[in-house]
mmCIF file with all atom_site columns, C-alpha atoms and ligand atoms in Angstrom:
data_model
loop_
_atom_site.group_PDB
_atom_site.id
_atom_site.type_symbol
_atom_site.label_atom_id
_atom_site.label_alt_id
_atom_site.label_comp_id
_atom_site.label_asym_id
_atom_site.label_entity_id
_atom_site.label_seq_id
_atom_site.pdbx_PDB_ins_code
_atom_site.Cartn_x
_atom_site.Cartn_y
_atom_site.Cartn_z
_atom_site.occupancy
_atom_site.B_iso_or_equiv
_atom_site.pdbx_formal_charge
_atom_site.auth_seq_id
_atom_site.auth_comp_id
_atom_site.auth_asym_id
_atom_site.auth_atom_id
_atom_site.pdbx_PDB_model_num
ATOM   1   C  CA  . MET A 1 1   ? -0.066  0.094  0.004   1.00 75.00 ? 1   MET A CA  1
ATOM   2   C  CA  . SER A 1 2   ? 1.154   3.439  -0.669  1.00 93.00 ? 2   SER A CA  1
ATOM   3   C  CA  . ILE A 1 3   ? -0.284  6.865  0.473   1.00 97.00 ? 3   ILE A CA  1
ATOM   4   C  CA  . GLU A 1 4   ? -1.686  8.511  -2.682  1.00 98.00 ? 4   GLU A CA  1
ATOM   5   C  CA  . LYS A 1 5   ? -3.751  11.312 -3.890  1.00 98.00 ? 5   LYS A CA  1
ATOM   6   C  CA  . THR A 1 6   ? -6.763  11.148 -5.955  1.00 98.00 ? 6   THR A CA  1
ATOM   7   C  CA  . LEU A 1 7   ? -9.235  14.264 -7.546  1.00 99.00 ? 7   LEU A CA  1
ATOM   8   C  CA  . SER A 1 8   ? -12.984 13.951 -6.622  1.00 99.00 ? 8   SER A CA  1
ATOM   9   C  CA  . ILE A 1 9   ? -15.702 16.141 -8.141  1.00 99.00 ? 9   ILE A CA  1
ATOM   10  C  CA  . ILE A 1 10  ? -19.104 16.193 -6.685  1.00 99.00 ? 10  ILE A CA  1
ATOM   11  C  CA  . LYS A 1 11  ? -21.168 16.794 -9.733  1.00 99.00 ? 11  LYS A CA  1
ATOM   12  C  CA  . PRO A 1 12  ? -24.060 19.135 -10.017 1.00 99.00 ? 12  PRO A CA  1
ATOM   13  C  CA  . ASP A 1 13  ? -26.916 16.801 -9.769  1.00 99.00 ? 13  ASP A CA  1
ATOM   14  C  CA  . ALA A 1 14  ? -25.383 16.211 -6.412  1.00 99.00 ? 14  ALA A CA  1
ATOM   15  C  CA  . THR A 1 15  ? -24.553 19.742 -5.505  1.00 98.00 ? 15  THR A CA  1
ATOM   16  C  CA  . SER A 1 16  ? -28.254 20.721 -6.461  1.00 98.00 ? 16  SER A CA  1
ATOM   17  C  CA  . ARG A 1 17  ? -29.733 18.053 -3.788  1.00 98.00 ? 17  ARG A CA  1
ATOM   18  C  CA  . ASN A 1 18  ? -27.290 19.212 -1.161  1.00 98.00 ? 18  ASN A CA  1
ATOM   19  C  CA  . LEU A 1 19  ? -25.550 16.328 -0.617  1.00 98.00 ? 19  LEU A CA  1
ATOM   20  C  CA  . THR A 1 20  ? -22.136 17.732 -0.147  1.00 98.00 ? 20  THR A CA  1
ATOM   21  C  CA  . GLY A 1 21  ? -21.963 16.863 3.188   1.00 98.00 ? 21  GLY A CA  1
ATOM   22  C  CA  . GLN A 1 22  ? -23.614 13.089 2.960   1.00 98.00 ? 22  GLN A CA  1
ATOM   23  C  CA  . ILE A 1 23  ? -20.826 12.634 0.225   1.00 98.00 ? 23  ILE A CA  1
ATOM   24  C  CA  . ASN A 1 24  ? -17.942 14.062 2.194   1.00 99.00 ? 24  ASN A CA  1
ATOM   25  C  CA  . SER A 1 25  ? -19.375 11.903 5.115   1.00 98.00 ? 25  SER A CA  1
ATOM   26  C  CA  . ILE A 1 26  ? -18.833 8.524  3.149   1.00 98.00 ? 26  ILE A CA  1
ATOM   27  C  CA  . ILE A 1 27  ? -15.502 9.608  2.231   1.00 98.00 ? 27  ILE A CA  1
ATOM   28  C  CA  . GLU A 1 28  ? -14.119 10.236 5.572   1.00 98.00 ? 28  GLU A CA  1
ATOM   29  C  CA  . LYS A 1 29  ? -15.888 7.057  6.730   1.00 98.00 ? 29  LYS A CA  1
ATOM   30  C  CA  . SER A 1 30  ? -13.728 4.999  4.230   1.00 98.00 ? 30  SER A CA  1
ATOM   31  C  CA  . GLY A 1 31  ? -10.422 6.577  5.675   1.00 98.00 ? 31  GLY A CA  1
ATOM   32  C  CA  . LEU A 1 32  ? -9.799  9.229  3.072   1.00 98.00 ? 32  LEU A CA  1
ATOM   33  C  CA  . LYS A 1 33  ? -8.855  12.689 3.972   1.00 98.00 ? 33  LYS A CA  1
ATOM   34  C  CA  . ILE A 1 34  ? -9.912  15.390 2.340   1.00 98.00 ? 34  ILE A CA  1
ATOM   35  C  CA  . ILE A 1 35  ? -6.873  17.584 2.122   1.00 98.00 ? 35  ILE A CA  1
ATOM   36  C  CA  . ALA A 1 36  ? -7.947  20.302 -0.050  1.00 98.00 ? 36  ALA A CA  1
ATOM   37  C  CA  . GLN A 1 37  ? -12.048 21.153 -1.678  1.00 98.00 ? 37  GLN A CA  1
ATOM   38  C  CA  . LYS A 1 38  ? -13.412 24.216 -3.193  1.00 98.00 ? 38  LYS A CA  1
ATOM   39  C  CA  . ARG A 1 39  ? -16.803 24.930 -4.937  1.00 98.00 ? 39  ARG A CA  1
ATOM   40  C  CA  . ILE A 1 40  ? -16.788 26.393 -8.280  1.00 98.00 ? 40  ILE A CA  1
ATOM   41  C  CA  . LYS A 1 41  ? -18.415 27.250 -11.487 1.00 98.00 ? 41  LYS A CA  1
ATOM   42  C  CA  . LEU A 1 42  ? -16.829 25.577 -14.435 1.00 98.00 ? 42  LEU A CA  1
ATOM   43  C  CA  . THR A 1 43  ? -17.098 26.956 -17.901 1.00 98.00 ? 43  THR A CA  1
ATOM   44  C  CA  . LYS A 1 44  ? -17.694 25.162 -21.044 1.00 98.00 ? 44  LYS A CA  1
ATOM   45  C  CA  . ASP A 1 45  ? -13.953 25.295 -22.033 1.00 98.00 ? 45  ASP A CA  1
ATOM   46  C  CA  . ILE A 1 46  ? -13.005 24.107 -18.641 1.00 98.00 ? 46  ILE A CA  1
ATOM   47  C  CA  . ALA A 1 47  ? -15.022 21.393 -18.578 1.00 98.00 ? 47  ALA A CA  1
ATOM   48  C  CA  . SER A 1 48  ? -14.216 20.605 -22.205 1.00 98.00 ? 48  SER A CA  1
ATOM   49  C  CA  . ARG A 1 49  ? -10.866 20.301 -21.575 1.00 98.00 ? 49  ARG A CA  1
ATOM   50  C  CA  . PHE A 1 50  ? -11.030 18.452 -18.276 1.00 98.00 ? 50  PHE A CA  1
ATOM   51  C  CA  . TYR A 1 51  ? -13.095 15.425 -20.087 1.00 98.00 ? 51  TYR A CA  1
ATOM   52  C  CA  . GLU A 1 52  ? -10.913 15.795 -23.406 1.00 98.00 ? 52  GLU A CA  1
ATOM   53  C  CA  . VAL A 1 53  ? -10.347 12.087 -23.329 1.00 97.00 ? 53  VAL A CA  1
ATOM   54  C  CA  . HIS A 1 54  ? -14.049 11.516 -24.097 1.00 98.00 ? 54  HIS A CA  1
ATOM   55  C  CA  . LYS A 1 55  ? -14.286 14.253 -26.737 1.00 98.00 ? 55  LYS A CA  1
ATOM   56  C  CA  . ASN A 1 56  ? -14.977 11.633 -29.795 1.00 98.00 ? 56  ASN A CA  1
ATOM   57  C  CA  . ARG A 1 57  ? -18.032 9.807  -27.385 1.00 98.00 ? 57  ARG A CA  1
ATOM   58  C  CA  . PRO A 1 58  ? -21.248 10.563 -28.416 1.00 98.00 ? 58  PRO A CA  1
ATOM   59  C  CA  . PHE A 1 59  ? -22.375 11.674 -24.726 1.00 98.00 ? 59  PHE A CA  1
ATOM   60  C  CA  . PHE A 1 60  ? -19.653 14.315 -24.989 1.00 98.00 ? 60  PHE A CA  1
ATOM   61  C  CA  . GLN A 1 61  ? -21.489 17.467 -25.306 1.00 98.00 ? 61  GLN A CA  1
ATOM   62  C  CA  . ASP A 1 62  ? -24.282 16.372 -22.968 1.00 98.00 ? 62  ASP A CA  1
ATOM   63  C  CA  . LEU A 1 63  ? -21.356 15.678 -20.603 1.00 98.00 ? 63  LEU A CA  1
ATOM   64  C  CA  . VAL A 1 64  ? -20.167 18.940 -20.705 1.00 98.00 ? 64  VAL A CA  1
ATOM   65  C  CA  . SER A 1 65  ? -23.719 20.742 -20.646 1.00 98.00 ? 65  SER A CA  1
ATOM   66  C  CA  . PHE A 1 66  ? -24.203 18.528 -17.435 1.00 98.00 ? 66  PHE A CA  1
ATOM   67  C  CA  . MET A 1 67  ? -21.206 19.824 -15.588 1.00 98.00 ? 67  MET A CA  1
ATOM   68  C  CA  . ILE A 1 68  ? -21.826 23.541 -16.064 1.00 98.00 ? 68  ILE A CA  1
ATOM   69  C  CA  . SER A 1 69  ? -25.359 23.140 -15.239 1.00 98.00 ? 69  SER A CA  1
ATOM   70  C  CA  . GLY A 1 70  ? -24.724 23.984 -11.361 1.00 98.00 ? 70  GLY A CA  1
ATOM   71  C  CA  . PRO A 1 71  ? -21.594 24.400 -8.723  1.00 98.00 ? 71  PRO A CA  1
ATOM   72  C  CA  . VAL A 1 72  ? -19.208 21.465 -8.588  1.00 99.00 ? 72  VAL A CA  1
ATOM   73  C  CA  . VAL A 1 73  ? -17.119 20.417 -6.005  1.00 99.00 ? 73  VAL A CA  1
ATOM   74  C  CA  . VAL A 1 74  ? -13.388 19.766 -6.944  1.00 99.00 ? 74  VAL A CA  1
ATOM   75  C  CA  . GLN A 1 75  ? -11.367 18.232 -4.005  1.00 98.00 ? 75  GLN A CA  1
ATOM   76  C  CA  . VAL A 1 76  ? -8.309  16.025 -3.147  1.00 98.00 ? 76  VAL A CA  1
ATOM   77  C  CA  . LEU A 1 77  ? -8.496  12.922 -1.502  1.00 98.00 ? 77  LEU A CA  1
ATOM   78  C  CA  . GLN A 1 78  ? -5.535  11.386 0.550   1.00 98.00 ? 78  GLN A CA  1
ATOM   79  C  CA  . GLY A 1 79  ? -5.025  7.732  1.588   1.00 98.00 ? 79  GLY A CA  1
ATOM   80  C  CA  . ASP A 1 80  ? -3.488  4.308  1.248   1.00 98.00 ? 80  ASP A CA  1
ATOM   81  C  CA  . ASP A 1 81  ? -4.414  3.389  -2.375  1.00 98.00 ? 81  ASP A CA  1
ATOM   82  C  CA  . ALA A 1 82  ? -6.325  6.362  -2.454  1.00 98.00 ? 82  ALA A CA  1
ATOM   83  C  CA  . ILE A 1 83  ? -7.223  6.110  -6.190  1.00 98.00 ? 83  ILE A CA  1
ATOM   84  C  CA  . ALA A 1 84  ? -8.408  2.442  -6.336  1.00 98.00 ? 84  ALA A CA  1
ATOM   85  C  CA  . LEU A 1 85  ? -10.307 3.184  -2.842  1.00 98.00 ? 85  LEU A CA  1
ATOM   86  C  CA  . TYR A 1 86  ? -12.121 6.093  -4.089  1.00 99.00 ? 86  TYR A CA  1
ATOM   87  C  CA  . ARG A 1 87  ? -13.275 4.273  -7.163  1.00 98.00 ? 87  ARG A CA  1
ATOM   88  C  CA  . GLN A 1 88  ? -14.678 1.465  -5.265  1.00 98.00 ? 88  GLN A CA  1
ATOM   89  C  CA  . VAL A 1 89  ? -16.474 3.957  -2.883  1.00 98.00 ? 89  VAL A CA  1
ATOM   90  C  CA  . MET A 1 90  ? -17.977 5.890  -5.637  1.00 98.00 ? 90  MET A CA  1
ATOM   91  C  CA  . GLY A 1 91  ? -19.185 2.610  -7.586  1.00 98.00 ? 91  GLY A CA  1
ATOM   92  C  CA  . ALA A 1 92  ? -19.805 1.699  -11.072 1.00 98.00 ? 92  ALA A CA  1
ATOM   93  C  CA  . THR A 1 93  ? -20.282 4.506  -13.631 1.00 98.00 ? 93  THR A CA  1
ATOM   94  C  CA  . ASN A 1 94  ? -23.952 3.386  -14.479 1.00 98.00 ? 94  ASN A CA  1
ATOM   95  C  CA  . PRO A 1 95  ? -25.856 3.336  -10.690 1.00 98.00 ? 95  PRO A CA  1
ATOM   96  C  CA  . GLU A 1 96  ? -27.482 0.262  -11.849 1.00 98.00 ? 96  GLU A CA  1
ATOM   97  C  CA  . GLU A 1 97  ? -24.601 -1.510 -11.582 1.00 98.00 ? 97  GLU A CA  1
ATOM   98  C  CA  . ALA A 1 98  ? -22.932 -0.001 -8.590  1.00 98.00 ? 98  ALA A CA  1
ATOM   99  C  CA  . GLU A 1 99  ? -22.792 -2.232 -5.647  1.00 98.00 ? 99  GLU A CA  1
ATOM   100 C  CA  . ALA A 1 100 ? -24.869 -1.436 -2.378  1.00 98.00 ? 100 ALA A CA  1
ATOM   101 C  CA  . GLY A 1 101 ? -23.171 1.230  -0.355  1.00 96.00 ? 101 GLY A CA  1
ATOM   102 C  CA  . THR A 1 102 ? -21.239 3.065  -2.910  1.00 98.00 ? 102 THR A CA  1
ATOM   103 C  CA  . ILE A 1 103 ? -21.817 6.816  -3.481  1.00 98.00 ? 103 ILE A CA  1
ATOM   104 C  CA  . ARG A 1 104 ? -23.290 6.371  -6.862  1.00 98.00 ? 104 ARG A CA  1
ATOM   105 C  CA  . LYS A 1 105 ? -25.531 3.556  -5.929  1.00 98.00 ? 105 LYS A CA  1
ATOM   106 C  CA  . GLN A 1 106 ? -26.871 5.661  -3.145  1.00 98.00 ? 106 GLN A CA  1
ATOM   107 C  CA  . PHE A 1 107 ? -27.241 9.060  -4.950  1.00 98.00 ? 107 PHE A CA  1
ATOM   108 C  CA  . ALA A 1 108 ? -26.626 8.446  -8.717  1.00 98.00 ? 108 ALA A CA  1
ATOM   109 C  CA  . LEU A 1 109 ? -29.517 9.619  -10.804 1.00 98.00 ? 109 LEU A CA  1
ATOM   110 C  CA  . SER A 1 110 ? -28.305 8.205  -14.377 1.00 98.00 ? 110 SER A CA  1
ATOM   111 C  CA  . ILE A 1 111 ? -25.357 7.014  -16.067 1.00 98.00 ? 111 ILE A CA  1
ATOM   112 C  CA  . GLU A 1 112 ? -24.494 10.663 -16.998 1.00 98.00 ? 112 GLU A CA  1
ATOM   113 C  CA  . ALA A 1 113 ? -25.778 12.493 -13.563 1.00 98.00 ? 113 ALA A CA  1
ATOM   114 C  CA  . ASN A 1 114 ? -23.704 10.165 -11.439 1.00 98.00 ? 114 ASN A CA  1
ATOM   115 C  CA  . SER A 1 115 ? -23.048 12.325 -8.708  1.00 99.00 ? 115 SER A CA  1
ATOM   116 C  CA  . VAL A 1 116 ? -19.388 12.089 -8.421  1.00 99.00 ? 116 VAL A CA  1
ATOM   117 C  CA  . HIS A 1 117 ? -16.257 11.546 -10.387 1.00 99.00 ? 117 HIS A CA  1
ATOM   118 C  CA  . GLY A 1 118 ? -12.745 10.118 -9.506  1.00 99.00 ? 118 GLY A CA  1
ATOM   119 C  CA  . SER A 1 119 ? -9.495  9.921  -10.893 1.00 98.00 ? 119 SER A CA  1
ATOM   120 C  CA  . ASP A 1 120 ? -8.743  6.386  -12.714 1.00 98.00 ? 120 ASP A CA  1
ATOM   121 C  CA  . SER A 1 121 ? -4.911  6.147  -12.401 1.00 98.00 ? 121 SER A CA  1
ATOM   122 C  CA  . THR A 1 122 ? -1.891  7.753  -10.749 1.00 98.00 ? 122 THR A CA  1
ATOM   123 C  CA  . ASP A 1 123 ? -1.055  9.660  -14.182 1.00 98.00 ? 123 ASP A CA  1
ATOM   124 C  CA  . ASN A 1 124 ? -4.540  11.042 -14.474 1.00 98.00 ? 124 ASN A CA  1
ATOM   125 C  CA  . ALA A 1 125 ? -4.442  11.523 -10.925 1.00 98.00 ? 125 ALA A CA  1
ATOM   126 C  CA  . ASN A 1 126 ? -1.464  13.910 -11.169 1.00 98.00 ? 126 ASN A CA  1
ATOM   127 C  CA  . LYS A 1 127 ? -2.892  15.865 -13.847 1.00 98.00 ? 127 LYS A CA  1
ATOM   128 C  CA  . GLU A 1 128 ? -6.304  16.270 -12.536 1.00 98.00 ? 128 GLU A CA  1
ATOM   129 C  CA  . ILE A 1 129 ? -4.993  17.707 -9.160  1.00 98.00 ? 129 ILE A CA  1
ATOM   130 C  CA  . SER A 1 130 ? -2.681  20.099 -10.757 1.00 98.00 ? 130 SER A CA  1
ATOM   131 C  CA  . PHE A 1 131 ? -5.808  21.278 -13.373 1.00 98.00 ? 131 PHE A CA  1
ATOM   132 C  CA  . PHE A 1 132 ? -7.574  22.568 -10.377 1.00 98.00 ? 132 PHE A CA  1
ATOM   133 C  CA  . PHE A 1 133 ? -5.073  22.928 -7.385  1.00 98.00 ? 133 PHE A CA  1
ATOM   134 C  CA  . ALA A 1 134 ? -2.121  24.778 -6.722  1.00 98.00 ? 134 ALA A CA  1
ATOM   135 C  CA  . GLU A 1 135 ? 0.632   23.403 -4.593  1.00 96.00 ? 135 GLU A CA  1
ATOM   136 C  CA  . THR A 1 136 ? -0.284  26.130 -2.252  1.00 96.00 ? 136 THR A CA  1
ATOM   137 C  CA  . GLU A 1 137 ? -3.348  24.590 -1.817  1.00 97.00 ? 137 GLU A CA  1
ATOM   138 C  CA  . LEU A 1 138 ? -2.497  21.387 -1.121  1.00 96.00 ? 138 LEU A CA  1
ATOM   139 C  CA  . TYR A 1 139 ? -1.393  21.003 2.716   1.00 92.00 ? 139 TYR A CA  1
ATOM   140 C  CA  . GLU A 1 140 ? -0.566  17.204 2.756   1.00 83.00 ? 140 GLU A CA  1
ATOM   141 C  CA  . SER A 1 141 ? -0.086  16.307 6.254   1.00 77.00 ? 141 SER A CA  1
HETATM 142 P  P1  . LIG B 2 .   ? -15.876 7.132  -14.686 1.00 76.33 ? 1   LIG B P1  1
HETATM 143 O  O1  . LIG B 2 .   ? -16.537 8.741  -14.180 1.00 76.33 ? 1   LIG B O1  1
HETATM 144 O  O2  . LIG B 2 .   ? -16.823 6.164  -13.725 1.00 76.33 ? 1   LIG B O2  1
HETATM 145 O  O3  . LIG B 2 .   ? -14.419 7.259  -14.615 1.00 76.33 ? 1   LIG B O3  1
HETATM 146 P  P2  . LIG B 2 .   ? -16.108 7.561  -17.476 1.00 76.33 ? 1   LIG B P2  1
HETATM 147 O  O4  . LIG B 2 .   ? -14.776 8.265  -17.266 1.00 76.33 ? 1   LIG B O4  1
HETATM 148 O  O5  . LIG B 2 .   ? -16.085 6.482  -18.459 1.00 76.33 ? 1   LIG B O5  1
HETATM 149 O  O6  . LIG B 2 .   ? -16.925 7.293  -16.453 1.00 76.33 ? 1   LIG B O6  1
HETATM 150 O  O7  . LIG B 2 .   ? -16.997 8.789  -18.107 1.00 76.33 ? 1   LIG B O7  1
HETATM 151 C  C1  . LIG B 2 .   ? -17.132 9.878  -17.832 1.00 76.33 ? 1   LIG B C1  1
HETATM 152 C  C2  . LIG B 2 .   ? -18.277 10.524 -17.073 1.00 76.33 ? 1   LIG B C2  1
HETATM 153 O  O8  . LIG B 2 .   ? -19.058 10.645 -18.700 1.00 76.33 ? 1   LIG B O8  1
HETATM 154 C  C3  . LIG B 2 .   ? -19.328 9.685  -16.255 1.00 76.33 ? 1   LIG B C3  1
HETATM 155 O  O9  . LIG B 2 .   ? -18.713 9.664  -14.855 1.00 76.33 ? 1   LIG B O9  1
HETATM 156 C  C4  . LIG B 2 .   ? -20.589 9.966  -16.895 1.00 76.33 ? 1   LIG B C4  1
HETATM 157 O  O10 . LIG B 2 .   ? -20.985 11.341 -15.779 1.00 76.33 ? 1   LIG B O10 1
HETATM 158 C  C5  . LIG B 2 .   ? -20.452 10.321 -18.429 1.00 76.33 ? 1   LIG B C5  1
HETATM 159 N  N1  . LIG B 2 .   ? -20.626 9.157  -18.957 1.00 76.33 ? 1   LIG B N1  1
HETATM 160 C  C6  . LIG B 2 .   ? -19.909 8.065  -19.110 1.00 76.33 ? 1   LIG B C6  1
HETATM 161 N  N2  . LIG B 2 .   ? -20.560 7.148  -19.879 1.00 76.33 ? 1   LIG B N2  1
HETATM 162 C  C7  . LIG B 2 .   ? -21.916 7.372  -20.292 1.00 76.33 ? 1   LIG B C7  1
HETATM 163 C  C8  . LIG B 2 .   ? -22.819 7.114  -21.226 1.00 76.33 ? 1   LIG B C8  1
HETATM 164 N  N3  . LIG B 2 .   ? -23.120 6.245  -21.852 1.00 76.33 ? 1   LIG B N3  1
HETATM 165 N  N4  . LIG B 2 .   ? -23.770 8.373  -21.285 1.00 76.33 ? 1   LIG B N4  1
HETATM 166 C  C9  . LIG B 2 .   ? -23.992 9.268  -20.803 1.00 76.33 ? 1   LIG B C9  1
HETATM 167 N  N5  . LIG B 2 .   ? -23.065 9.761  -19.993 1.00 76.33 ? 1   LIG B N5  1
HETATM 168 C  C10 . LIG B 2 .   ? -22.031 9.060  -19.498 1.00 76.33 ? 1   LIG B C10 1
HETATM 169 MG MG1 . LIG B 2 .   ? -13.316 8.178  -15.867 1.00 76.33 ? 2   LIG B MG1 1
#
């Protein structure tokens, strides 16, 4: 096991239903530490750049529109095997396939409005964290 950092986003479907605290509680109960967090407004340009890897997928435009439809909470989570652990805590992309107790099983509305994002690899975690956070915003203790 190694201490890792991962990027999490609480998506507009969850912020609009006032679920930030409940999601943070699940995150903290899993042992992950929220070491940085801010509630922000994404623009079309920022959301498109963040999800650039999906730009040729049929759902890309809808996904970008969804991500700018309300505030998002971007956060950095730290802990043992944080990247894989948070993917487990989130559950499958499609909430119908997500396991009981996961964030997506409990809160997601659809495969698109699925409440949370989590990085899927070390490389992407590093890229995604620096996409949203400056070094001075990350106090790693
Ligand atoms: P994950 O967020 O689980 O890593 P992906 O990286 O494959 O999933 O997709 C990014 C996001 O795009 C998903 O979280 C979801 O919001 C949206 N998405 C993925 N697949 C679909 C789909 N088939 N239809 C609509 N939206 C989708
Ligand atoms: Mg992904």
